[in-house]
């Protein structure tokens, strides 16, 4: 067991707290120290999962506490190499950042339990693919174990970031009475569209790198994504306990050699219900999809965090906010993955954070206090709080799109103009897909960039102009706010039946720079639109991505390709131009479609085939 002295909580000035976040108050230091120990939690099939338990110290006899539960795929605790390890605590994570997070909870009277999910870290078993159905069974058994502990009051909160954010959300699928709230952060509850296959196109670079990272983690090796310096200092995952921990860890790591190889799973997959012939897996087998109806119908309080600039996490947060039946609060900022670095396209990455981490932690504690430790004097609004880039301000809404937003079409027009009225005469623009087009190295899909402290950065898109087909508006006569999901509709005659459509909404600045402010994509074979299921939350094109709905283009015929871009909130200033750039590939990031051949598109404009973009906006 390890004792850690908790630092005195500092009061933050309310001047550091942007509206509409609640004013801060000084946190009482209920428990000055923290006790840490590790153990194995047995599952119903005999598999043992490694867990770290963080408790306030001293904890008076017979005191019962609510528990914060996190289930991770990325080592619940790291240990350092000698000689550094000789001076470090023998339990808990070696990284001060994670220890401080857990100390904050324990100082406020919570227990924390952090678990290596099945087949990872120091846990036994085999991890076949992300969030397989056994995840929910394991979660139920973990909840049962926590509820039986002498320090537990039977109330459990799921929390997590990215992968562990989805395991927190999956606690709703257990329907266990101990679950009182969840705080999923920057996660991908629909992994097919939110991260792996946005628009049905394989995010090849990310999946390959994520898979390689997981292989190293499962072999108890620090992954290269952590950087060379970290590899020098980190020895691996921390074993459980002191006596037999290393032998248990060695045995668990041997079992991990049979884990599924993530970078090989998507190979050949086109549809979300398509079963991989070797892995016997389809994207629809992810537990979050299997239990979607149960999760949506739960009435457990949810506090979600996301970013407009972080893969599809902003879309996931909006989707959850509009479909989930229970009480909830949501925050969508403009950060890199995990909310660590500023990512507004109008600010440098070293600009001050739009929301200090301490403010976020304080807000989460208030939310939990409302539902787990009821305080009748304090209630947080059940609303969606979102950050508007360009204005660099926070706003709040209880509806989506927010009040005052109206959809306005802008039509593809001659001389590659983007105008509010359709052309009087039909025409077309010919574009030979240029496979050099790219969104760059540090785009929203490269979430592993956060390990190297790099923010989302598309750079100046002017350099991409020769590789894309772009349409621009006239200079704006007023500032305009765009908040919501733009909808792009193309009428196209393609020389290839299957190809990829990438769209970038851009701000052409007065100094000539072109900034990417939004994007979306769709693979042509998924272009069929149909009435959405009843739980679909808004009036935008719906695509099932199922095999039965495949609808390739017919060369020589004009076909409609319509899709919603990812949601955003941005203010574009007077005198700037809006630009929509169309490409057929994102080089270095996504799978090439088609694998062979060079598509040529004839983009139609005017008449009955009026290609256009529908923007959710209001003039300021």
Coordinates of C-alpha atoms in Angstrom, one line a residue:
X1 CA 0.0 0.0 0.0
X2 CA 1.1 3.5 -0.7
X3 CA 0.3 6.7 1.2
X4 CA 0.3 10.0 -0.8
X5 CA -0.1 13.4 0.8
X6 CA -2.8 15.5 -0.9
X7 CA -1.8 19.1 -1.8
X8 CA -4.0 21.9 -0.5
X9 CA -6.7 22.7 -3.0
X10 CA -6.2 26.2 -4.5
X11 CA -9.1 28.6 -5.1
X12 CA -9.3 29.7 -8.7
X13 CA -10.5 33.2 -9.5
X14 CA -13.9 33.4 -11.0
X15 CA -12.3 35.6 -13.7
X16 CA -10.7 32.4 -15.1
X17 CA -14.2 30.8 -15.5
X18 CA -15.9 31.7 -18.8
X19 CA -19.7 31.9 -18.9
X20 CA -21.8 29.7 -18.9
X21 CA -19.8 27.6 -16.5
X22 CA -20.7 27.9 -12.9
X23 CA -18.7 30.2 -10.6
X24 CA -16.1 28.4 -8.6
X25 CA -16.0 27.9 -4.9
X26 CA -13.1 26.6 -2.8
X27 CA -13.1 22.8 -2.6
X28 CA -13.0 21.5 1.0
X29 CA -10.1 19.2 1.7
X30 CA -12.0 16.3 3.2
X31 CA -9.2 13.8 3.1
X32 CA -5.6 15.0 3.0
X33 CA -3.9 11.8 1.9
X34 CA -4.5 8.8 -0.4
X35 CA -4.0 5.0 0.1
X36 CA -3.3 2.9 -3.0
X37 CA -3.3 -0.9 -3.5
X38 CA -3.8 -3.3 -6.3
X39 CA -5.6 -6.6 -6.7
X40 CA -7.2 -9.0 -9.2
X41 CA -11.0 -9.0 -9.7
X42 CA -12.3 -12.4 -10.8
X43 CA -14.8 -12.6 -13.6
X44 CA -17.6 -15.1 -14.0
X45 CA -15.5 -17.3 -16.4
X46 CA -12.5 -17.3 -14.1
X47 CA -10.5 -14.6 -15.9
X48 CA -8.8 -12.2 -13.5
X49 CA -8.7 -8.4 -14.2
X50 CA -6.0 -6.2 -12.7
X51 CA -7.2 -3.2 -10.7
X52 CA -5.8 -0.3 -8.7
X53 CA -7.8 1.0 -5.8
X54 CA -7.3 4.6 -4.6
X55 CA -8.9 5.4 -1.2
X56 CA -9.0 8.5 1.0
X57 CA -6.7 8.2 4.0
X58 CA -7.3 8.0 6.8
X59 CA -10.7 6.5 6.2
X60 CA -12.7 6.2 9.4
X61 CA -14.0 2.8 10.2
X62 CA -17.4 1.9 8.6
X63 CA -17.2 4.9 6.2
X64 CA -18.7 4.1 2.9
X65 CA -17.9 6.0 -0.3
X66 CA -19.2 6.4 -3.9
X67 CA -16.7 5.0 -6.4
X68 CA -15.2 6.4 -9.6
X69 CA -14.6 3.5 -12.1
X70 CA -12.3 3.7 -15.1
X71 CA -11.7 0.7 -17.4
X72 CA -8.7 1.2 -19.8
X73 CA -6.9 -0.5 -22.6
X74 CA -3.8 1.5 -22.1
X75 CA -2.3 0.2 -18.8
X76 CA -4.1 1.2 -15.6
X77 CA -0.6 2.0 -14.1
X78 CA 2.9 2.4 -15.6
X79 CA 6.1 1.8 -13.7
X80 CA 9.5 3.4 -14.2
X81 CA 12.8 1.7 -14.9
X82 CA 15.5 1.5 -12.2
X83 CA 16.9 3.6 -10.7
X84 CA 14.0 6.0 -10.9
X85 CA 11.6 3.3 -9.7
X86 CA 13.6 3.0 -6.4
X87 CA 12.3 6.4 -5.3
X88 CA 8.8 6.1 -6.7
X89 CA 5.7 4.8 -4.9
X90 CA 5.3 1.0 -5.3
X91 CA 1.6 1.2 -6.2
X92 CA -0.4 3.3 -8.6
X93 CA 0.6 5.1 -11.8
X94 CA 4.0 6.6 -12.1
X95 CA 2.7 9.6 -14.1
X96 CA 1.9 12.5 -11.7
X97 CA -0.9 13.7 -14.0
X98 CA -3.0 10.6 -13.4
X99 CA -2.2 10.4 -9.7
X100 CA -3.2 14.0 -9.2
X101 CA -6.6 13.3 -11.0
X102 CA -7.3 10.5 -8.7
X103 CA -6.1 12.4 -5.6
X104 CA -8.6 15.1 -6.5
X105 CA -11.5 12.6 -6.3
X106 CA -10.2 10.9 -3.1
X107 CA -9.8 14.3 -1.4
X108 CA -13.5 14.9 -2.1
X109 CA -14.6 11.6 -0.6
X110 CA -14.6 9.2 -3.6
X111 CA -12.9 5.9 -4.0
X112 CA -11.3 5.3 -7.4
X113 CA -11.0 2.0 -9.2
X114 CA -8.9 1.7 -12.4
X115 CA -9.0 -1.6 -14.3
X116 CA -7.0 -3.1 -17.2
X117 CA -9.7 -4.5 -19.5
X118 CA -9.6 -8.2 -20.4
X119 CA -6.5 -9.2 -22.4
X120 CA -4.6 -6.0 -21.7
X121 CA -2.1 -4.5 -19.2
X122 CA -1.7 -6.9 -16.3
X123 CA -5.1 -8.6 -16.8
X124 CA -5.6 -12.1 -18.0
X125 CA -7.6 -13.2 -21.0
X126 CA -7.6 -12.3 -24.6
X127 CA -8.7 -9.0 -26.2
X128 CA -10.2 -9.9 -29.6
X129 CA -11.4 -6.5 -30.8
X130 CA -12.6 -3.2 -29.3
X131 CA -15.6 -3.3 -27.0
X132 CA -16.7 -6.9 -27.8
X133 CA -19.8 -8.1 -26.0
X134 CA -17.8 -9.6 -23.1
X135 CA -16.9 -6.0 -22.2
X136 CA -20.5 -5.6 -20.8
X137 CA -20.3 -8.9 -18.9
X138 CA -17.0 -7.9 -17.4
X139 CA -18.3 -4.5 -16.4
X140 CA -21.2 -6.0 -14.6
X141 CA -18.9 -8.3 -12.6
X142 CA -16.6 -5.3 -11.7
X143 CA -19.7 -3.4 -10.5
X144 CA -20.7 -6.4 -8.4
X145 CA -17.2 -6.6 -6.9
X146 CA -17.0 -2.9 -6.0
X147 CA -20.5 -3.0 -4.5
X148 CA -19.4 -5.8 -2.1
X149 CA -16.3 -3.9 -0.8
X150 CA -16.4 -2.6 2.8
X151 CA -15.5 0.9 1.6
X152 CA -18.2 1.1 -1.1
X153 CA -21.6 2.7 -0.5
X154 CA -23.0 1.0 -3.6
X155 CA -22.9 4.1 -5.9
X156 CA -20.6 3.9 -8.9
X157 CA -19.7 6.5 -11.5
X158 CA -18.2 5.5 -14.9
X159 CA -15.6 7.9 -16.2
X160 CA -13.0 7.8 -18.9
X161 CA -11.3 9.4 -21.9
X162 CA -11.3 8.0 -25.5
X163 CA -11.3 4.2 -25.2
X164 CA -12.2 4.3 -21.5
X165 CA -14.9 6.9 -22.3
X166 CA -16.7 4.3 -24.3
X167 CA -16.3 1.6 -21.6
X168 CA -17.8 4.2 -19.2
X169 CA -20.7 4.7 -21.6
X170 CA -21.1 0.9 -21.8
X171 CA -21.9 0.8 -18.1
X172 CA -25.4 1.9 -19.1
X173 CA -25.7 -1.4 -21.0
X174 CA -25.2 -3.4 -17.9
X175 CA -28.5 -2.0 -16.3
X176 CA -26.7 -2.5 -13.0
X177 CA -28.4 -0.5 -10.2
X178 CA -25.1 0.7 -8.8
X179 CA -24.5 2.9 -11.8
X180 CA -25.5 6.4 -10.8
X181 CA -23.8 8.6 -13.4
X182 CA -21.2 8.5 -16.3
X183 CA -18.7 11.0 -17.6
X184 CA -17.6 9.8 -21.1
X185 CA -15.0 12.1 -22.6
X186 CA -13.7 12.4 -26.2
X187 CA -15.0 8.9 -27.0
X188 CA -16.3 7.2 -30.1
X189 CA -19.5 5.3 -29.1
X190 CA -20.1 4.4 -32.8
X191 CA -16.5 3.4 -33.7
X192 CA -17.4 2.7 -37.3
X193 CA -18.4 6.3 -38.2
X194 CA -16.8 8.2 -35.3
X195 CA -13.2 7.1 -36.0
X196 CA -12.5 3.9 -38.0
X197 CA -14.6 4.4 -41.1
X198 CA -15.9 8.0 -41.2
X199 CA -18.2 8.2 -44.2
X200 CA -17.5 4.5 -44.8
X201 CA -13.9 5.2 -45.7
X202 CA -11.1 3.4 -43.8
X203 CA -9.0 5.8 -41.7
X204 CA -6.0 3.7 -42.7
X205 CA -3.2 5.7 -41.0
X206 CA -4.9 6.0 -37.6
X207 CA -6.0 2.3 -37.5
X208 CA -2.5 1.1 -38.5
X209 CA -0.8 3.2 -35.9
X210 CA -3.4 2.5 -33.2
X211 CA -3.0 -1.3 -33.9
X212 CA 0.8 -1.1 -33.7
X213 CA 0.6 0.8 -30.4
X214 CA -1.7 -1.8 -29.0
X215 CA 0.5 -4.7 -30.0
X216 CA 3.4 -3.1 -28.1
X217 CA 1.3 -2.4 -25.1
X218 CA 0.1 -6.0 -25.1
X219 CA 3.7 -7.2 -25.2
X220 CA 4.4 -5.0 -22.2
X221 CA 6.5 -2.6 -24.3
X222 CA 6.1 1.2 -24.3
X223 CA 4.8 2.2 -27.7
X224 CA 6.8 4.5 -30.0
X225 CA 3.8 6.9 -29.9
X226 CA 4.9 7.8 -26.3
X227 CA 8.2 9.2 -27.7
X228 CA 11.8 8.1 -27.2
X229 CA 12.2 9.8 -23.9
X230 CA 9.3 8.0 -22.4
X231 CA 10.6 4.7 -23.7
X232 CA 13.8 5.3 -21.8
X233 CA 12.0 5.9 -18.5
X234 CA 9.0 3.5 -18.7
X235 CA 9.5 -0.1 -17.9
X236 CA 6.0 -1.3 -18.6
X237 CA 2.7 -1.9 -16.9
X238 CA 2.8 -2.2 -13.2
X239 CA 2.2 -5.8 -11.8
X240 CA -0.4 -6.5 -9.3
X241 CA 0.9 -6.7 -5.7
X242 CA 4.4 -7.5 -4.6
X243 CA 4.7 -11.3 -4.0
X244 CA 3.5 -13.0 -7.1
X245 CA 2.8 -10.0 -9.3
X246 CA 5.7 -10.4 -11.7
X247 CA 4.9 -14.1 -12.4
X248 CA 1.2 -13.2 -12.9
X249 CA 2.2 -10.4 -15.3
X250 CA 4.4 -12.7 -17.3
X251 CA 1.6 -15.2 -17.7
X252 CA -0.9 -12.5 -18.6
X253 CA 1.4 -11.1 -21.3
X254 CA 1.8 -14.6 -22.8
X255 CA -1.9 -14.8 -23.1
X256 CA -2.0 -11.4 -24.9
X257 CA -0.1 -12.8 -27.8
X258 CA -3.4 -14.2 -29.0
X259 CA -5.0 -10.8 -29.0
X260 CA -6.7 -9.5 -32.2
X261 CA -4.5 -7.4 -34.4
X262 CA -6.5 -4.2 -34.8
X263 CA -4.7 -3.0 -37.9
X264 CA -5.6 -6.3 -39.7
X265 CA -9.3 -6.4 -38.7
X266 CA -10.6 -3.7 -41.1
X267 CA -8.7 -5.2 -44.1
X268 CA -11.3 -5.8 -46.9
X269 CA -14.1 -4.4 -44.8
X270 CA -16.5 -2.1 -46.7
X271 CA -19.7 -2.4 -44.8
X272 CA -20.4 -2.1 -41.1
X273 CA -22.3 -5.4 -41.1
X274 CA -19.7 -7.2 -43.1
X275 CA -18.0 -10.1 -41.3
X276 CA -14.2 -10.3 -41.6
X277 CA -13.5 -13.9 -42.9
X278 CA -10.4 -14.5 -40.6
X279 CA -11.4 -12.6 -37.5
X280 CA -15.1 -13.6 -37.5
X281 CA -15.8 -10.0 -36.7
X282 CA -17.9 -7.2 -38.1
X283 CA -17.9 -3.5 -37.0
X284 CA -21.4 -4.0 -35.8
X285 CA -20.1 -6.5 -33.3
X286 CA -18.8 -3.7 -31.1
X287 CA -20.8 -3.7 -27.9
X288 CA -21.8 -0.1 -28.1
X289 CA -23.8 -0.9 -31.3
X290 CA -25.2 -4.1 -29.9
X291 CA -26.6 -2.3 -26.8
X292 CA -27.4 1.1 -28.5
X293 CA -31.1 0.9 -27.7
X294 CA -30.5 0.0 -24.0
X295 CA -28.0 2.8 -23.7
X296 CA -30.3 5.4 -25.3
X297 CA -33.1 4.4 -23.0
X298 CA -31.2 4.5 -19.8
X299 CA -32.1 7.3 -17.5
X300 CA -28.7 7.6 -15.7
X301 CA -27.2 11.2 -15.6
X302 CA -24.5 11.7 -18.3
X303 CA -21.9 14.5 -18.6
X304 CA -20.2 14.2 -22.0
X305 CA -17.1 16.1 -23.2
X306 CA -15.9 16.3 -26.8
X307 CA -14.3 18.6 -29.4
X308 CA -15.3 19.9 -32.8
X309 CA -11.7 19.2 -33.9
X310 CA -11.3 15.7 -32.6
X311 CA -12.3 13.0 -35.1
X312 CA -16.1 12.4 -34.7
X313 CA -16.3 13.1 -30.9
X314 CA -18.2 16.3 -31.5
X315 CA -20.7 14.5 -33.6
X316 CA -21.0 11.7 -31.0
X317 CA -21.7 14.3 -28.3
X318 CA -24.4 16.0 -30.3
X319 CA -25.9 12.6 -31.2
X320 CA -26.0 11.6 -27.6
X321 CA -27.4 14.9 -26.4
X322 CA -30.3 14.6 -28.8
X323 CA -31.2 10.9 -28.4
X324 CA -30.4 10.0 -24.8
X325 CA -33.4 9.7 -22.6
X326 CA -31.8 10.6 -19.2
X327 CA -30.7 13.9 -17.7
X328 CA -27.4 15.1 -19.2
X329 CA -25.0 18.0 -19.7
X330 CA -22.5 18.2 -22.5
X331 CA -19.5 20.4 -23.4
X332 CA -18.0 20.6 -26.9
X333 CA -14.8 22.6 -27.2
X334 CA -12.1 23.2 -29.8
X335 CA -9.2 21.0 -28.5
X336 CA -7.0 18.2 -29.6
X337 CA -7.9 14.6 -28.6
X338 CA -8.5 14.5 -24.8
X339 CA -8.8 18.3 -24.5
X340 CA -5.1 18.8 -23.8
X341 CA -4.2 21.5 -26.4
X342 CA -6.0 24.3 -28.0
X343 CA -7.2 23.5 -31.6
X344 CA -9.2 26.5 -32.8
X345 CA -8.0 27.1 -36.4
X346 CA -7.8 30.8 -35.6
X347 CA -5.4 30.5 -32.7
X348 CA -1.9 29.2 -32.3
X349 CA -1.7 25.9 -30.4
X350 CA 0.2 27.5 -27.6
X351 CA -2.6 30.0 -27.0
X352 CA -4.2 29.9 -23.5
X353 CA -6.7 27.2 -23.1
X354 CA -10.3 28.2 -23.6
X355 CA -11.2 26.3 -20.4
X356 CA -8.6 25.6 -17.7
X357 CA -8.4 21.9 -16.7
X358 CA -9.1 22.9 -13.1
X359 CA -12.4 24.5 -14.2
X360 CA -13.4 21.3 -16.0
X361 CA -12.5 19.1 -13.0
X362 CA -14.5 21.4 -10.7
X363 CA -17.5 21.3 -13.0
X364 CA -17.4 17.4 -13.1
X365 CA -17.3 17.3 -9.3
X366 CA -20.3 19.6 -9.1
X367 CA -22.2 17.3 -11.6
X368 CA -21.3 14.3 -9.5
X369 CA -22.2 16.1 -6.3
X370 CA -25.7 16.8 -7.8
X371 CA -26.4 13.1 -8.5
X372 CA -24.2 11.1 -6.2
X373 CA -23.8 13.4 -3.2
X374 CA -27.0 15.4 -3.5
X375 CA -26.7 19.1 -2.6
X376 CA -30.1 20.8 -2.8
X377 CA -28.5 24.2 -3.0
X378 CA -26.7 23.5 -6.3
X379 CA -28.0 22.4 -9.7
X380 CA -26.1 22.5 -13.0
X381 CA -28.1 23.3 -16.2
X382 CA -28.9 20.3 -18.3
X383 CA -27.7 21.9 -21.5
X384 CA -25.2 21.7 -24.3
X385 CA -22.3 24.1 -23.9
X386 CA -20.2 24.7 -27.0
X387 CA -17.3 26.7 -28.1
X388 CA -17.4 29.0 -31.2
X389 CA -14.1 29.3 -33.1
X390 CA -13.3 32.6 -34.6
X391 CA -15.3 34.4 -31.9
X392 CA -13.4 32.3 -29.3
X393 CA -16.4 32.3 -27.0
X394 CA -18.6 29.8 -25.2
X395 CA -22.3 29.5 -25.9
X396 CA -25.1 27.4 -24.4
X397 CA -28.2 25.8 -25.9
X398 CA -31.0 23.3 -25.1
X399 CA -31.8 22.6 -28.7
X400 CA -29.8 21.7 -31.8
X401 CA -29.1 23.5 -34.0
X402 CA -29.3 26.4 -31.6
X403 CA -32.1 29.1 -31.8
X404 CA -31.6 31.6 -34.6
X405 CA -29.7 29.2 -36.9
X406 CA -31.2 28.8 -40.4
X407 CA -30.1 26.6 -43.3
X408 CA -29.1 28.6 -46.4
X409 CA -28.0 27.0 -49.6
X410 CA -25.0 28.1 -51.6
X411 CA -24.9 26.7 -55.2
X412 CA -22.0 25.6 -57.3
X413 CA -21.9 28.2 -60.1
X414 CA -19.8 29.1 -63.2
X415 CA -16.2 30.2 -62.7
X416 CA -16.2 28.1 -59.5
X417 CA -18.3 30.5 -57.6
X418 CA -20.5 29.6 -54.6
X419 CA -23.7 31.7 -54.8
X420 CA -27.0 31.9 -52.9
X421 CA -29.1 31.3 -56.0
X422 CA -28.8 28.4 -58.5
X423 CA -27.4 29.1 -62.0
X424 CA -30.0 29.8 -64.6
X425 CA -28.4 27.4 -67.1
X426 CA -27.0 23.9 -66.5
X427 CA -23.3 23.2 -66.7
X428 CA -20.6 21.0 -65.3
X429 CA -17.0 21.2 -64.0
X430 CA -14.6 18.3 -64.8
X431 CA -12.3 17.2 -62.0
X432 CA -9.7 14.4 -62.4
X433 CA -9.2 13.1 -58.9
X434 CA -5.7 14.0 -57.7
X435 CA -4.5 11.5 -55.2
X436 CA -2.0 14.0 -53.9
X437 CA -4.7 15.9 -52.1
X438 CA -4.3 15.7 -48.3
X439 CA -5.5 17.2 -45.0
X440 CA -2.0 17.0 -43.7
X441 CA -0.2 15.2 -40.9
X442 CA -2.0 16.6 -37.9
X443 CA -5.6 16.5 -38.9
X444 CA -8.6 15.7 -36.6
X445 CA -8.2 12.0 -37.4
X446 CA -4.6 11.8 -36.1
X447 CA -5.6 11.4 -32.4
X448 CA -2.2 9.9 -31.5
X449 CA -0.6 13.3 -32.1
X450 CA -1.6 14.2 -28.6
X451 CA 1.0 11.7 -27.3
X452 CA 3.6 14.1 -28.8
X453 CA 1.9 17.2 -27.6
X454 CA 0.9 18.2 -31.1
X455 CA -2.4 19.9 -31.8
X456 CA -4.8 19.7 -34.7
X457 CA -3.3 21.8 -37.5
X458 CA -4.4 21.8 -41.1
X459 CA -2.1 24.6 -42.0
X460 CA -2.7 27.0 -44.8
X461 CA -4.9 25.2 -47.3
X462 CA -3.9 27.5 -50.1
X463 CA -1.2 24.9 -51.0
X464 CA -3.9 22.3 -51.7
X465 CA -5.7 24.4 -54.3
X466 CA -4.1 22.7 -57.2
X467 CA -5.2 19.2 -56.0
X468 CA -8.9 20.0 -55.3
X469 CA -12.0 21.4 -57.0
X470 CA -13.0 24.5 -55.0
X471 CA -15.9 27.0 -55.1
X472 CA -15.9 30.4 -53.3
X473 CA -18.5 32.9 -52.2
X474 CA -18.3 36.6 -52.7
X475 CA -16.7 38.5 -49.8
X476 CA -19.1 38.4 -46.9
X477 CA -20.9 41.6 -46.2
X478 CA -21.4 40.7 -42.5
X479 CA -19.9 38.5 -39.9
X480 CA -21.6 35.1 -40.1
X481 CA -21.9 32.3 -37.5
X482 CA -22.0 28.7 -38.8
X483 CA -23.2 26.3 -36.1
X484 CA -24.5 22.8 -37.0
X485 CA -23.8 20.2 -39.6
X486 CA -23.4 21.5 -43.2
X487 CA -25.0 19.3 -45.8
X488 CA -23.3 18.8 -49.2
X489 CA -25.2 17.5 -52.2
X490 CA -23.3 16.7 -55.4
X491 CA -24.7 15.6 -58.7
X492 CA -21.9 13.8 -60.4
X493 CA -21.1 11.6 -63.4
X494 CA -18.1 9.5 -62.3
X495 CA -15.9 7.3 -64.5
X496 CA -15.6 4.9 -61.5
X497 CA -18.6 3.3 -59.7
X498 CA -16.9 3.5 -56.3
X499 CA -14.8 6.4 -55.1
X500 CA -14.4 8.7 -52.1
X501 CA -15.7 12.2 -51.7
X502 CA -13.9 14.5 -49.2
X503 CA -15.3 18.0 -48.6
X504 CA -13.6 20.8 -46.7
X505 CA -15.4 24.0 -45.6
X506 CA -12.8 26.7 -45.5
X507 CA -12.3 30.4 -44.6
X508 CA -10.5 32.5 -47.2
X509 CA -8.9 35.2 -45.1
X510 CA -8.1 38.8 -46.1
X511 CA -4.4 38.0 -46.1
X512 CA -4.9 35.0 -48.6
X513 CA -4.6 32.2 -46.0
X514 CA -7.2 29.5 -46.3
X515 CA -8.2 27.9 -43.0
X516 CA -10.0 24.6 -42.7
X517 CA -13.0 25.1 -40.5
X518 CA -15.0 21.9 -41.2
X519 CA -15.0 18.7 -43.1
X520 CA -16.9 15.6 -44.1
X521 CA -16.6 12.5 -46.4
X522 CA -18.6 9.7 -47.9
X523 CA -17.7 6.6 -49.9
X524 CA -19.8 6.5 -53.1
X525 CA -21.0 3.0 -52.5
X526 CA -22.7 4.2 -49.3
X527 CA -24.6 7.1 -51.0
X528 CA -28.1 5.6 -50.7
X529 CA -30.2 7.7 -48.4
X530 CA -33.3 6.4 -46.7
X531 CA -35.8 7.3 -44.0
X532 CA -33.8 7.3 -40.8
X533 CA -34.6 5.0 -37.8
X534 CA -36.9 6.5 -35.2
X535 CA -34.0 7.3 -32.9
X536 CA -32.1 9.3 -35.5
X537 CA -32.1 12.8 -34.2
X538 CA -32.2 15.3 -37.0
X539 CA -33.1 16.1 -40.6
X540 CA -29.8 15.3 -42.4
X541 CA -29.1 12.5 -44.9
X542 CA -29.0 9.1 -43.3
X543 CA -26.7 6.3 -44.5
X544 CA -26.9 2.8 -43.1
X545 CA -23.4 1.6 -44.4
X546 CA -25.0 -1.9 -44.7
X547 CA -24.4 -4.3 -47.5
X548 CA -28.0 -4.4 -48.5
X549 CA -28.0 -0.7 -49.1
X550 CA -24.9 -0.6 -51.4
X551 CA -25.5 1.8 -54.3
X552 CA -22.5 2.4 -56.5
X553 CA -22.5 5.1 -59.1
X554 CA -23.2 4.3 -62.7
X555 CA -20.5 5.6 -65.1
X556 CA -22.1 7.7 -67.8
X557 CA -25.1 8.6 -65.6
X558 CA -25.6 11.4 -63.2
X559 CA -25.9 10.2 -59.6
X560 CA -26.7 12.1 -56.3
X561 CA -24.2 12.0 -53.5
X562 CA -25.5 13.8 -50.4
X563 CA -24.0 13.7 -46.9
X564 CA -23.8 15.8 -43.7
X565 CA -20.4 17.2 -42.8
X566 CA -19.2 17.0 -39.2
X567 CA -20.8 19.6 -36.8
X568 CA -19.0 22.8 -36.1
X569 CA -19.4 26.2 -34.6
X570 CA -17.4 29.1 -36.1
X571 CA -17.7 32.8 -36.8
X572 CA -16.3 33.9 -40.2
X573 CA -15.6 37.6 -40.4
X574 CA -16.9 40.3 -42.8
X575 CA -14.8 40.5 -46.0
X576 CA -13.7 36.9 -45.8
X577 CA -14.9 34.3 -48.3
X578 CA -16.3 30.9 -47.7
X579 CA -14.9 28.0 -49.8
X580 CA -15.9 24.5 -50.3
X581 CA -13.1 22.3 -51.5
X582 CA -13.9 18.8 -53.0
X583 CA -11.3 16.0 -53.2
X584 CA -11.3 12.3 -54.1
X585 CA -8.6 11.2 -51.6
X586 CA -6.9 12.2 -48.3
X587 CA -3.3 11.1 -49.0
X588 CA -1.5 9.6 -46.1
X589 CA -4.6 9.3 -44.0
X590 CA -7.4 7.3 -45.7
X591 CA -7.7 4.2 -47.8
X592 CA -7.4 4.8 -51.5
X593 CA -10.8 4.3 -53.3
X594 CA -10.6 2.8 -55.9
X595 CA -7.4 0.9 -55.2
X596 CA -6.6 1.2 -58.9
X597 CA -7.8 3.6 -61.6
X598 CA -8.1 7.4 -61.8
X599 CA -11.6 8.6 -61.4
X600 CA -12.8 11.6 -63.4
X601 CA -15.9 13.5 -62.1
X602 CA -18.3 15.7 -64.0
X603 CA -19.8 17.9 -61.2
X604 CA -23.2 19.2 -62.3
X605 CA -24.5 22.7 -61.5
X606 CA -27.8 24.4 -62.2
X607 CA -31.1 23.1 -63.6
X608 CA -32.4 19.9 -61.9
X609 CA -28.9 18.9 -60.9
X610 CA -27.9 21.8 -58.7
X611 CA -24.9 20.8 -56.6
X612 CA -24.8 22.8 -53.4
X613 CA -23.9 23.1 -49.8
X614 CA -26.5 23.9 -47.2
X615 CA -25.0 25.9 -44.3
X616 CA -26.5 26.3 -40.8
X617 CA -25.9 29.9 -40.2
X618 CA -27.0 33.3 -38.9
X619 CA -25.7 36.7 -39.8
X620 CA -24.4 38.8 -37.0

